Coordinates of N, CA and C in Angstrom, one line a residue:
M1138 N 30.1 -13.9 -14.8 CA 30.2 -13.7 -16.3 C 28.8 -13.8 -16.9
I1139 N 28.6 -13.0 -17.9 CA 27.4 -13.0 -18.7 C 27.7 -13.8 -20.0
R1140 N 27.0 -15.0 -20.2 CA 27.3 -15.8 -21.3 C 26.4 -15.4 -22.5
I1141 N 27.0 -15.1 -23.6 CA 26.3 -14.6 -24.7 C 26.4 -15.5 -26.0
L1142 N 25.2 -15.6 -26.6 CA 25.1 -16.3 -27.9 C 24.8 -15.3 -29.0
L1143 N 25.7 -15.3 -30.1 CA 25.5 -14.4 -31.2 C 24.7 -15.1 -32.3
V1144 N 23.6 -14.5 -32.8 CA 22.8 -15.1 -33.9 C 22.6 -14.0 -35.0
D1145 N 23.3 -14.2 -36.1 CA 23.3 -13.3 -37.2 C 23.8 -14.1 -38.4
D1146 N 23.1 -13.9 -39.6 CA 23.5 -14.7 -40.8 C 24.7 -14.1 -41.5
H1147 N 25.2 -13.0 -41.0 CA 26.4 -12.3 -41.6 C 27.7 -12.6 -40.8
P1148 N 28.6 -13.4 -41.3 CA 29.8 -13.7 -40.5 C 30.6 -12.5 -40.1
V1149 N 30.6 -11.5 -41.0 CA 31.4 -10.3 -40.7 C 30.8 -9.5 -39.5
V1150 N 29.4 -9.5 -39.4 CA 28.8 -8.9 -38.3 C 29.1 -9.7 -37.0
R1151 N 29.0 -11.0 -37.1 CA 29.3 -11.8 -35.9 C 30.8 -11.6 -35.4
A1152 N 31.7 -11.5 -36.4 CA 33.1 -11.3 -36.0 C 33.3 -9.9 -35.3
G1153 N 32.6 -8.9 -35.8 CA 32.7 -7.6 -35.2 C 32.1 -7.6 -33.8
L1154 N 31.0 -8.2 -33.6 CA 30.4 -8.3 -32.3 C 31.3 -9.1 -31.3
L1155 N 31.8 -10.2 -31.8 CA 32.7 -11.0 -31.0 C 33.9 -10.1 -30.5
G1156 N 34.5 -9.4 -31.4 CA 35.6 -8.5 -31.0 C 35.2 -7.5 -29.9
L1157 N 34.0 -6.8 -30.2 CA 33.5 -5.8 -29.2 C 33.2 -6.4 -27.9
L1158 N 32.5 -7.5 -27.9 CA 32.0 -8.1 -26.6 C 33.1 -8.7 -25.8
S1159 N 34.1 -9.2 -26.5 CA 35.3 -9.9 -25.8 C 36.1 -8.9 -25.1
S1160 N 36.0 -7.6 -25.4 CA 36.7 -6.5 -24.7 C 36.3 -6.3 -23.3
Q1161 N 35.1 -6.8 -23.0 CA 34.5 -6.6 -21.6 C 34.8 -7.8 -20.7
P1162 N 35.4 -7.6 -19.6 CA 35.8 -8.7 -18.7 C 34.7 -9.5 -18.1
D1163 N 33.4 -9.0 -18.1 CA 32.3 -9.8 -17.6 C 31.5 -10.4 -18.7
F1164 N 31.9 -10.4 -20.0 CA 31.2 -11.0 -21.1 C 32.0 -12.2 -21.6
E1165 N 31.2 -13.3 -21.9 CA 31.8 -14.5 -22.5 C 30.9 -14.9 -23.7
V1166 N 31.4 -14.9 -24.9 CA 30.7 -15.3 -26.1 C 30.8 -16.8 -26.1
V1167 N 29.7 -17.6 -26.0 CA 29.8 -19.0 -25.9 C 29.5 -19.7 -27.2
G1168 N 29.0 -18.9 -28.2 CA 28.7 -19.6 -29.5 C 28.2 -18.6 -30.5
E1169 N 28.2 -19.0 -31.8 CA 27.7 -18.2 -32.9 C 26.8 -19.1 -33.7
A1170 N 25.7 -18.5 -34.2 CA 24.7 -19.2 -35.0 C 24.3 -18.3 -36.2
S1171 N 24.1 -18.9 -37.4 CA 23.7 -18.1 -38.5 C 22.2 -18.0 -38.8
N1172 N 21.4 -18.8 -38.0 CA 19.9 -18.7 -38.1 C 19.3 -19.2 -36.8
G1173 N 18.0 -19.1 -36.7 CA 17.3 -19.5 -35.5 C 17.4 -21.0 -35.1
L1174 N 17.4 -21.9 -36.1 CA 17.6 -23.3 -35.9 C 18.9 -23.6 -35.2
E1175 N 20.0 -23.0 -35.8 CA 21.3 -23.3 -35.2 C 21.4 -22.7 -33.7
A1176 N 20.7 -21.6 -33.5 CA 20.7 -21.0 -32.2 C 20.1 -21.9 -31.2
L1177 N 18.9 -22.5 -31.5 CA 18.2 -23.5 -30.6 C 19.1 -24.7 -30.3
G1178 N 19.8 -25.2 -31.3 CA 20.8 -26.3 -31.1 C 21.9 -25.9 -30.1
L1179 N 22.4 -24.7 -30.3 CA 23.5 -24.3 -29.4 C 23.0 -24.0 -28.0
L1180 N 21.8 -23.5 -27.9 CA 21.3 -23.3 -26.5 C 21.1 -24.6 -25.8
E1181 N 20.6 -25.6 -26.6 CA 20.4 -27.0 -26.0 C 21.7 -27.5 -25.5
R1182 N 22.8 -27.3 -26.2 CA 24.1 -27.9 -25.8 C 24.9 -27.0 -24.8
A1183 N 24.9 -25.7 -25.1 CA 25.8 -24.9 -24.3 C 25.1 -23.9 -23.4
G1184 N 23.9 -23.6 -23.7 CA 23.1 -22.6 -22.9 C 23.7 -21.2 -23.1
A1185 N 23.1 -20.2 -22.5 CA 23.5 -18.8 -22.6 C 22.6 -18.0 -21.6
D1186 N 23.1 -16.8 -21.3 CA 22.3 -15.9 -20.4 C 21.6 -14.9 -21.3
V1187 N 22.3 -14.5 -22.4 CA 21.7 -13.5 -23.3 C 21.9 -13.9 -24.7
V1188 N 20.9 -13.8 -25.6 CA 21.0 -14.1 -27.0 C 20.9 -12.8 -27.7
L1189 N 22.0 -12.4 -28.5 CA 21.9 -11.3 -29.4 C 21.4 -11.7 -30.7
M1190 N 20.2 -11.3 -31.1 CA 19.4 -11.9 -32.2 C 19.2 -10.9 -33.3
D1191 N 19.5 -11.3 -34.5 CA 19.1 -10.5 -35.7 C 17.7 -10.9 -36.1
L1192 N 17.0 -10.2 -36.9 CA 15.6 -10.6 -37.3 C 15.5 -11.3 -38.6
R1193 N 16.2 -10.8 -39.6 CA 16.0 -11.4 -41.0 C 17.2 -12.4 -41.2
M1194 N 16.8 -13.7 -41.1 CA 17.8 -14.8 -41.3 C 17.1 -16.0 -42.1
P1195 N 17.9 -16.8 -42.7 CA 17.3 -17.9 -43.5 C 16.9 -19.0 -42.5
Q1196 N 16.1 -20.0 -43.0 CA 15.6 -21.2 -42.3 C 14.6 -20.8 -41.2
M1197 N 15.1 -20.1 -40.2 CA 14.2 -19.6 -39.1 C 14.5 -18.2 -38.8
D1198 N 13.6 -17.3 -39.0 CA 13.9 -15.9 -38.8 C 13.9 -15.5 -37.3
G1199 N 14.2 -14.3 -37.0 CA 14.4 -13.8 -35.6 C 13.1 -14.0 -34.8
V1200 N 12.0 -13.5 -35.3 CA 10.7 -13.6 -34.5 C 10.3 -15.0 -34.2
A1201 N 10.4 -15.9 -35.2 CA 10.1 -17.3 -34.9 C 11.1 -17.9 -33.9
A1202 N 12.4 -17.5 -34.0 CA 13.4 -18.0 -33.1 C 13.1 -17.5 -31.7
I1203 N 12.7 -16.2 -31.5 CA 12.4 -15.7 -30.2 C 11.3 -16.4 -29.6
R1204 N 10.3 -16.8 -30.3 CA 9.1 -17.5 -29.8 C 9.6 -18.9 -29.3
Q1205 N 10.5 -19.6 -30.1 CA 11.0 -20.9 -29.7 C 11.9 -20.8 -28.5
V1206 N 12.7 -19.8 -28.4 CA 13.6 -19.7 -27.2 C 12.8 -19.4 -26.0
R1207 N 11.8 -18.5 -26.1 CA 10.9 -18.3 -25.0 C 10.2 -19.5 -24.5
A1208 N 9.8 -20.3 -25.4 CA 9.0 -21.5 -25.0 C 9.9 -22.6 -24.4
R1209 N 11.1 -22.8 -25.0 CA 12.0 -23.8 -24.5 C 13.1 -23.5 -23.5
F1210 N 13.5 -22.2 -23.5 CA 14.5 -21.7 -22.6 C 14.0 -20.4 -21.9
P1211 N 13.0 -20.5 -21.1 CA 12.4 -19.3 -20.5 C 13.4 -18.4 -19.7
R1212 N 14.5 -18.9 -19.2 CA 15.4 -18.1 -18.4 C 16.4 -17.3 -19.3
V1213 N 16.4 -17.6 -20.6 CA 17.4 -16.9 -21.5 C 16.7 -15.6 -21.9
Q1214 N 17.5 -14.6 -21.9 CA 17.0 -13.2 -22.3 C 17.4 -13.0 -23.7
I1215 N 16.6 -12.3 -24.5 CA 16.8 -12.1 -25.9 C 16.9 -10.6 -26.2
L1216 N 18.1 -10.2 -26.7 CA 18.3 -8.8 -27.1 C 18.4 -8.7 -28.7
V1217 N 17.3 -8.1 -29.3 CA 17.3 -8.0 -30.7 C 18.3 -6.9 -31.1
L1218 N 19.2 -7.2 -32.1 CA 20.1 -6.2 -32.6 C 20.0 -6.3 -34.2
T1219 N 19.4 -5.3 -34.7 CA 19.0 -5.4 -36.1 C 19.0 -4.0 -36.8
T1220 N 18.9 -4.0 -38.1 CA 18.8 -2.7 -38.9 C 17.4 -2.3 -39.1
Y1221 N 16.4 -3.2 -38.7 CA 15.0 -2.9 -39.0 C 14.3 -2.1 -37.9
D1222 N 13.8 -0.9 -38.2 CA 13.2 -0.1 -37.2 C 11.7 0.2 -37.6
T1223 N 11.1 -0.7 -38.4 CA 9.7 -0.5 -38.8 C 8.8 -0.9 -37.6
D1224 N 7.7 -0.3 -37.5 CA 6.7 -0.6 -36.4 C 6.4 -2.1 -36.3
S1225 N 6.1 -2.7 -37.5 CA 5.7 -4.1 -37.5 C 6.8 -5.0 -37.0
K1226 N 8.0 -4.7 -37.3 CA 9.2 -5.6 -36.9 C 9.3 -5.4 -35.4
I1227 N 9.3 -4.2 -34.9 CA 9.4 -4.0 -33.4 C 8.3 -4.7 -32.6
V1228 N 7.1 -4.4 -33.0 CA 5.9 -5.0 -32.3 C 6.0 -6.5 -32.3
R1229 N 6.3 -7.1 -33.5 CA 6.3 -8.6 -33.5 C 7.4 -9.2 -32.7
A1230 N 8.6 -8.5 -32.6 CA 9.7 -9.0 -31.8 C 9.3 -8.9 -30.3
V1231 N 8.8 -7.8 -29.9 CA 8.4 -7.6 -28.5 C 7.3 -8.5 -28.1
E1232 N 6.3 -8.7 -29.0 CA 5.2 -9.6 -28.7 C 5.7 -11.0 -28.6
A1233 N 6.7 -11.4 -29.4 CA 7.2 -12.7 -29.3 C 8.0 -13.0 -28.1
G1234 N 8.5 -11.9 -27.4 CA 9.1 -12.1 -26.1 C 10.5 -11.6 -26.0
A1235 N 10.9 -10.7 -26.9 CA 12.3 -10.1 -26.8 C 12.4 -9.2 -25.6
T1236 N 13.5 -9.3 -24.9 CA 13.7 -8.5 -23.7 C 14.1 -7.1 -24.1
G1237 N 14.9 -7.0 -25.2 CA 15.3 -5.7 -25.6 C 15.4 -5.6 -27.2
Y1238 N 15.5 -4.3 -27.7 CA 15.5 -4.1 -29.1 C 16.4 -3.0 -29.4
L1239 N 17.5 -3.2 -30.1 CA 18.5 -2.2 -30.4 C 18.7 -2.2 -31.9
L1240 N 19.1 -1.0 -32.4 CA 19.5 -0.9 -33.8 C 21.0 -1.1 -33.9
K1241 N 21.5 -1.6 -35.1 CA 22.9 -1.9 -35.2 C 23.8 -0.7 -35.2
D1242 N 23.3 0.5 -35.3 CA 24.1 1.7 -35.3 C 24.3 2.2 -33.8
V1243 N 23.9 1.4 -32.9 CA 24.0 1.8 -31.5 C 25.5 1.9 -31.1
P1244 N 25.8 3.0 -30.2 CA 27.2 3.1 -29.7 C 27.6 1.9 -28.9
R1245 N 28.8 1.5 -28.9 CA 29.3 0.3 -28.2 C 28.9 0.3 -26.7
E1246 N 29.1 1.5 -26.1 CA 28.8 1.5 -24.6 C 27.3 1.3 -24.3
E1247 N 26.5 1.7 -25.2 CA 25.0 1.5 -25.1 C 24.7 0.0 -25.2
L1248 N 25.5 -0.6 -26.2 CA 25.3 -2.1 -26.4 C 25.7 -2.8 -25.2
F1249 N 26.9 -2.5 -24.6 CA 27.4 -3.2 -23.4 C 26.4 -3.0 -22.2
R1250 N 25.9 -1.8 -22.1 CA 24.9 -1.5 -21.0 C 23.6 -2.4 -21.2
A1251 N 23.2 -2.4 -22.5 CA 21.9 -3.2 -22.8 C 22.1 -4.7 -22.5
V1252 N 23.3 -5.2 -22.8 CA 23.5 -6.6 -22.5 C 23.4 -6.9 -21.0
R1253 N 24.0 -6.0 -20.3 CA 24.0 -6.2 -18.8 C 22.6 -6.1 -18.2
L1254 N 21.9 -5.1 -18.7 CA 20.5 -5.0 -18.2 C 19.6 -6.1 -18.6
C1255 N 19.8 -6.6 -19.9 CA 19.0 -7.8 -20.3 C 19.3 -9.0 -19.5
A1256 N 20.6 -9.2 -19.2 CA 21.0 -10.3 -18.4 C 20.2 -10.3 -17.0
K1257 N 19.8 -9.2 -16.5 CA 19.0 -9.1 -15.3 C 17.5 -9.2 -15.5
G1258 N 17.2 -9.3 -16.8 CA 15.8 -9.4 -17.2 C 15.1 -8.1 -17.3
E1259 N 15.9 -7.0 -17.4 CA 15.3 -5.6 -17.6 C 15.1 -5.3 -19.1
A1260 N 14.0 -4.7 -19.4 CA 13.7 -4.4 -20.8 C 14.6 -3.2 -21.2
V1261 N 15.0 -3.3 -22.5 CA 15.9 -2.3 -23.0 C 15.5 -2.0 -24.5
L1262 N 15.2 -0.7 -24.7 CA 14.8 -0.2 -26.0 C 15.6 1.0 -26.4
S1263 N 16.2 1.0 -27.6 CA 16.9 2.2 -28.0 C 15.9 3.3 -28.2
P1264 N 16.3 4.6 -28.0 CA 15.3 5.7 -28.0 C 14.4 5.7 -29.2
P1265 N 14.9 5.5 -30.5 CA 14.0 5.6 -31.6 C 12.9 4.4 -31.6
V1266 N 13.4 3.3 -31.1 CA 12.5 2.1 -31.0 C 11.4 2.4 -29.9
A1267 N 11.8 2.9 -28.8 CA 10.9 3.3 -27.7 C 9.9 4.3 -28.1
A1268 N 10.3 5.3 -28.9 CA 9.4 6.3 -29.4 C 8.3 5.7 -30.3
R1269 N 8.7 4.8 -31.2 CA 7.8 4.1 -32.1 C 6.8 3.3 -31.3
L1270 N 7.3 2.5 -30.3 CA 6.5 1.6 -29.6 C 5.4 2.4 -28.7
L1271 N 5.9 3.4 -28.1 CA 5.0 4.2 -27.3 C 3.9 4.9 -28.2
G1272 N 4.3 5.3 -29.4 CA 3.3 5.9 -30.3 C 2.2 4.9 -30.7
R1273 N 2.6 3.7 -30.8 CA 1.6 2.7 -31.2 C 0.7 2.4 -30.0
M1274 N 1.3 2.4 -28.8 CA 0.5 2.1 -27.6 C -0.5 3.2 -27.3
R1275 N -0.1 4.4 -27.6 CA -1.1 5.5 -27.5 C -2.2 5.5 -28.5
G1276 N -1.9 5.0 -29.7 CA -2.9 5.0 -30.7 C -3.8 3.8 -30.7
T1277 N -4.6 3.7 -29.6 CA -5.5 2.5 -29.4 C -6.5 2.4 -30.6
A1278 N -6.8 3.5 -31.2 CA -7.8 3.4 -32.4 C -7.2 2.5 -33.5
E1279 N -5.9 2.4 -33.5 CA -5.3 1.6 -34.6 C -5.6 0.1 -34.5
E1280 N -6.0 -0.3 -33.3 CA -6.3 -1.7 -33.1 C -7.7 -2.1 -33.6
T1281 N -8.5 -1.1 -33.9 CA -9.9 -1.3 -34.3 C -10.0 -1.4 -35.8
L1282 N -10.4 -2.5 -36.3 CA -10.7 -2.7 -37.7 C -12.1 -2.3 -38.0
S1283 N -12.4 -1.7 -39.1 CA -13.7 -1.4 -39.5 C -14.4 -2.7 -39.9
V1284 N -15.7 -2.6 -40.0 CA -16.5 -3.8 -40.4 C -16.1 -4.3 -41.8
R1285 N -15.9 -3.4 -42.7 CA -15.4 -3.8 -44.1 C -14.0 -4.4 -44.1
E1286 N -13.1 -3.8 -43.2 CA -11.8 -4.4 -43.1 C -11.8 -5.8 -42.6
L1287 N -12.7 -6.1 -41.6 CA -12.9 -7.4 -41.0 C -13.4 -8.4 -42.1
E1288 N -14.4 -7.9 -42.9 CA -14.9 -8.7 -44.0 C -13.9 -9.1 -45.0
V1289 N -13.0 -8.2 -45.3 CA -12.0 -8.4 -46.3 C -11.0 -9.4 -45.7
L1290 N -10.6 -9.2 -44.4 CA -9.6 -10.1 -43.8 C -10.1 -11.5 -43.6
A1291 N -11.4 -11.6 -43.3 CA -12.0 -12.9 -43.1 C -12.0 -13.7 -44.5
L1292 N -12.1 -13.0 -45.6 CA -12.1 -13.7 -46.9 C -10.6 -14.0 -47.2
V1293 N -9.7 -13.2 -46.8 CA -8.2 -13.5 -47.0 C -7.9 -14.8 -46.3
A1294 N -8.4 -14.9 -45.0 CA -8.2 -16.1 -44.2 C -8.7 -17.3 -44.9
K1295 N -9.8 -17.2 -45.7 CA -10.3 -18.3 -46.4 C -9.6 -18.6 -47.7
G1296 N -8.6 -17.8 -48.0 CA -7.8 -18.1 -49.2 C -8.3 -17.3 -50.5
F1297 N -9.2 -16.4 -50.3 CA -9.6 -15.6 -51.5 C -8.5 -14.7 -52.0
S1298 N -8.5 -14.5 -53.3 CA -7.6 -13.5 -53.9 C -8.3 -12.2 -53.8
N1299 N -7.5 -11.1 -54.1 CA -8.1 -9.8 -54.2 C -9.3 -9.7 -55.1
K1300 N -9.1 -10.3 -56.3 CA -10.1 -10.3 -57.3 C -11.4 -11.0 -56.8
E1301 N -11.2 -12.1 -56.2 CA -12.3 -12.9 -55.6 C -13.0 -12.1 -54.5
I1302 N -12.3 -11.4 -53.7 CA -12.8 -10.6 -52.6 C -13.7 -9.5 -53.2
A1303 N -13.1 -8.8 -54.2 CA -13.9 -7.7 -54.8 C -15.2 -8.2 -55.4
R1304 N -15.2 -9.4 -56.0 CA -16.4 -9.9 -56.6 C -17.4 -10.3 -55.5
E1305 N -16.9 -10.9 -54.4 CA -17.7 -11.3 -53.3 C -18.4 -10.2 -52.6
L1306 N -17.6 -9.1 -52.4 CA -18.2 -7.9 -51.6 C -18.7 -6.8 -52.5
K1307 N -18.6 -7.1 -53.9 CA -19.1 -6.1 -54.8 C -18.5 -4.7 -54.7
I1308 N -17.2 -4.8 -54.6 CA -16.4 -3.5 -54.5 C -15.2 -3.7 -55.5
S1309 N -14.5 -2.6 -55.8 CA -13.4 -2.7 -56.8 C -12.2 -3.4 -56.1
E1310 N -11.3 -3.9 -57.0 CA -10.1 -4.5 -56.5 C -9.2 -3.5 -55.8
A1311 N -9.2 -2.3 -56.3 CA -8.4 -1.2 -55.7 C -8.9 -0.9 -54.3
T1312 N -10.2 -1.0 -54.1 CA -10.7 -0.8 -52.7 C -10.3 -1.9 -51.8
V1313 N -10.3 -3.1 -52.3 CA -9.8 -4.3 -51.5 C -8.4 -4.0 -51.1
K1314 N -7.5 -3.6 -52.0 CA -6.1 -3.3 -51.7 C -6.0 -2.2 -50.6
T1315 N -6.8 -1.2 -50.7 CA -6.8 -0.1 -49.8 C -7.2 -0.6 -48.4
H1316 N -8.2 -1.4 -48.3 CA -8.6 -2.0 -47.0 C -7.5 -2.8 -46.4
L1317 N -6.8 -3.6 -47.2 CA -5.8 -4.4 -46.7 C -4.6 -3.6 -46.2
L1318 N -4.3 -2.5 -46.9 CA -3.2 -1.7 -46.5 C -3.5 -1.0 -45.2
H1319 N -4.7 -0.6 -45.0 CA -5.1 0.0 -43.7 C -5.1 -1.1 -42.6
T1320 N -5.5 -2.3 -42.9 CA -5.4 -3.4 -42.0 C -4.0 -3.7 -41.6
F1321 N -3.1 -3.8 -42.5 CA -1.7 -4.0 -42.2 C -1.2 -3.0 -41.3
E1322 N -1.5 -1.7 -41.5 CA -1.0 -0.6 -40.7 C -1.5 -0.7 -39.3
K1323 N -2.8 -1.0 -39.1 CA -3.4 -1.1 -37.8 C -2.9 -2.3 -37.0
L1324 N -2.6 -3.4 -37.7 CA -2.1 -4.6 -37.0 C -0.6 -4.6 -36.8
G1325 N 0.1 -3.7 -37.5 CA 1.6 -3.7 -37.4 C 2.2 -4.8 -38.2
V1326 N 1.7 -5.2 -39.3 CA 2.3 -6.3 -40.1 C 2.6 -5.8 -41.5
D1327 N 3.2 -6.7 -42.3 CA 3.7 -6.4 -43.6 C 3.0 -7.2 -44.8
D1328 N 2.2 -8.2 -44.4 CA 1.6 -9.0 -45.5 C 0.3 -9.7 -45.0
R1329 N -0.3 -10.4 -46.0 CA -1.6 -11.0 -45.7 C -1.6 -12.1 -44.6
T1330 N -0.6 -12.9 -44.8 CA -0.5 -14.1 -43.8 C -0.3 -13.6 -42.4
A1331 N 0.6 -12.6 -42.2 CA 0.8 -12.1 -40.9 C -0.4 -11.4 -40.4
A1332 N -1.2 -10.7 -41.2 CA -2.4 -10.0 -40.8 C -3.4 -11.0 -40.2
V1333 N -3.6 -12.1 -40.9 CA -4.5 -13.1 -40.5 C -4.0 -13.7 -39.2
T1334 N -2.7 -14.1 -39.1 CA -2.2 -14.7 -37.9 C -2.3 -13.8 -36.7
V1335 N -2.0 -12.5 -36.8 CA -2.1 -11.6 -35.7 C -3.5 -11.4 -35.3
A1336 N -4.4 -11.2 -36.3 CA -5.8 -11.0 -36.0 C -6.4 -12.2 -35.2
I1337 N -6.0 -13.4 -35.6 CA -6.5 -14.6 -34.8 C -5.9 -14.6 -33.4
E1338 N -4.6 -14.3 -33.3 CA -3.9 -14.4 -32.0 C -4.6 -13.4 -31.0
R1339 N -5.0 -12.2 -31.6 CA -5.6 -11.2 -30.7 C -7.1 -11.3 -30.5
G1340 N -7.6 -12.3 -31.1 CA -9.1 -12.5 -31.0 C -9.9 -11.6 -31.8
I1341 N -9.3 -10.9 -32.8 CA -10.0 -9.9 -33.7 C -10.8 -10.7 -34.7
L1342 N -10.2 -11.8 -35.1 CA -10.7 -12.6 -36.2 C -10.9 -14.1 -35.7
R1343 N -12.1 -14.7 -35.9 CA -12.3 -16.1 -35.5 C -12.7 -16.9 -36.8
L1344 N -11.9 -17.9 -37.0 CA -12.2 -18.7 -38.2 C -13.4 -19.7 -37.9
E1345 N -14.2 -19.9 -38.9 CA -15.3 -20.8 -38.8 C -14.8 -22.2 -38.5
G1346 N -15.4 -22.9 -37.6 CA -14.9 -24.3 -37.3 C -13.7 -24.3 -36.4

């Protein structure tokens, strides 16, 4: 039996998944959680082979939960099942340690197959997700920030506002915003905090001290 934990903040989605998965003789749904914190508690008590994880949830979102599960329960496989197909969401989930990434409009047979493959530790990506990820891997130039982009990001890391950065670097505020947008795209993130975090994690940015 493949023991599955459902993690999604929408009860209707969990109920639908429960009905689908229960139709398979080799699947057993061992629990349901509405956020990452609940999921960690259930794994502590009941365990699971595969966690079906949404990304956007209250208290602890999917990416944070994936990191925690990987750190505390390394044998548990994580299959992301979400509506979000943006590059940044995919990259962050995979980097955090997700075994697979599917979109919620996936056909049921593909979902069943993905759960079985994930239980064996095999990576599973739906075709649209795989195409996006491969596109990013080919675009190695995207990882390279310009000198000016690094300067802007370093000041963001120090807590400077766009206006303060513009004054410090003697450029317009609009130019600061443009540099930040390019940086977000290259790092595969959506906001300033994530940009600084990812840049530090990858060794692109080093904070003083």
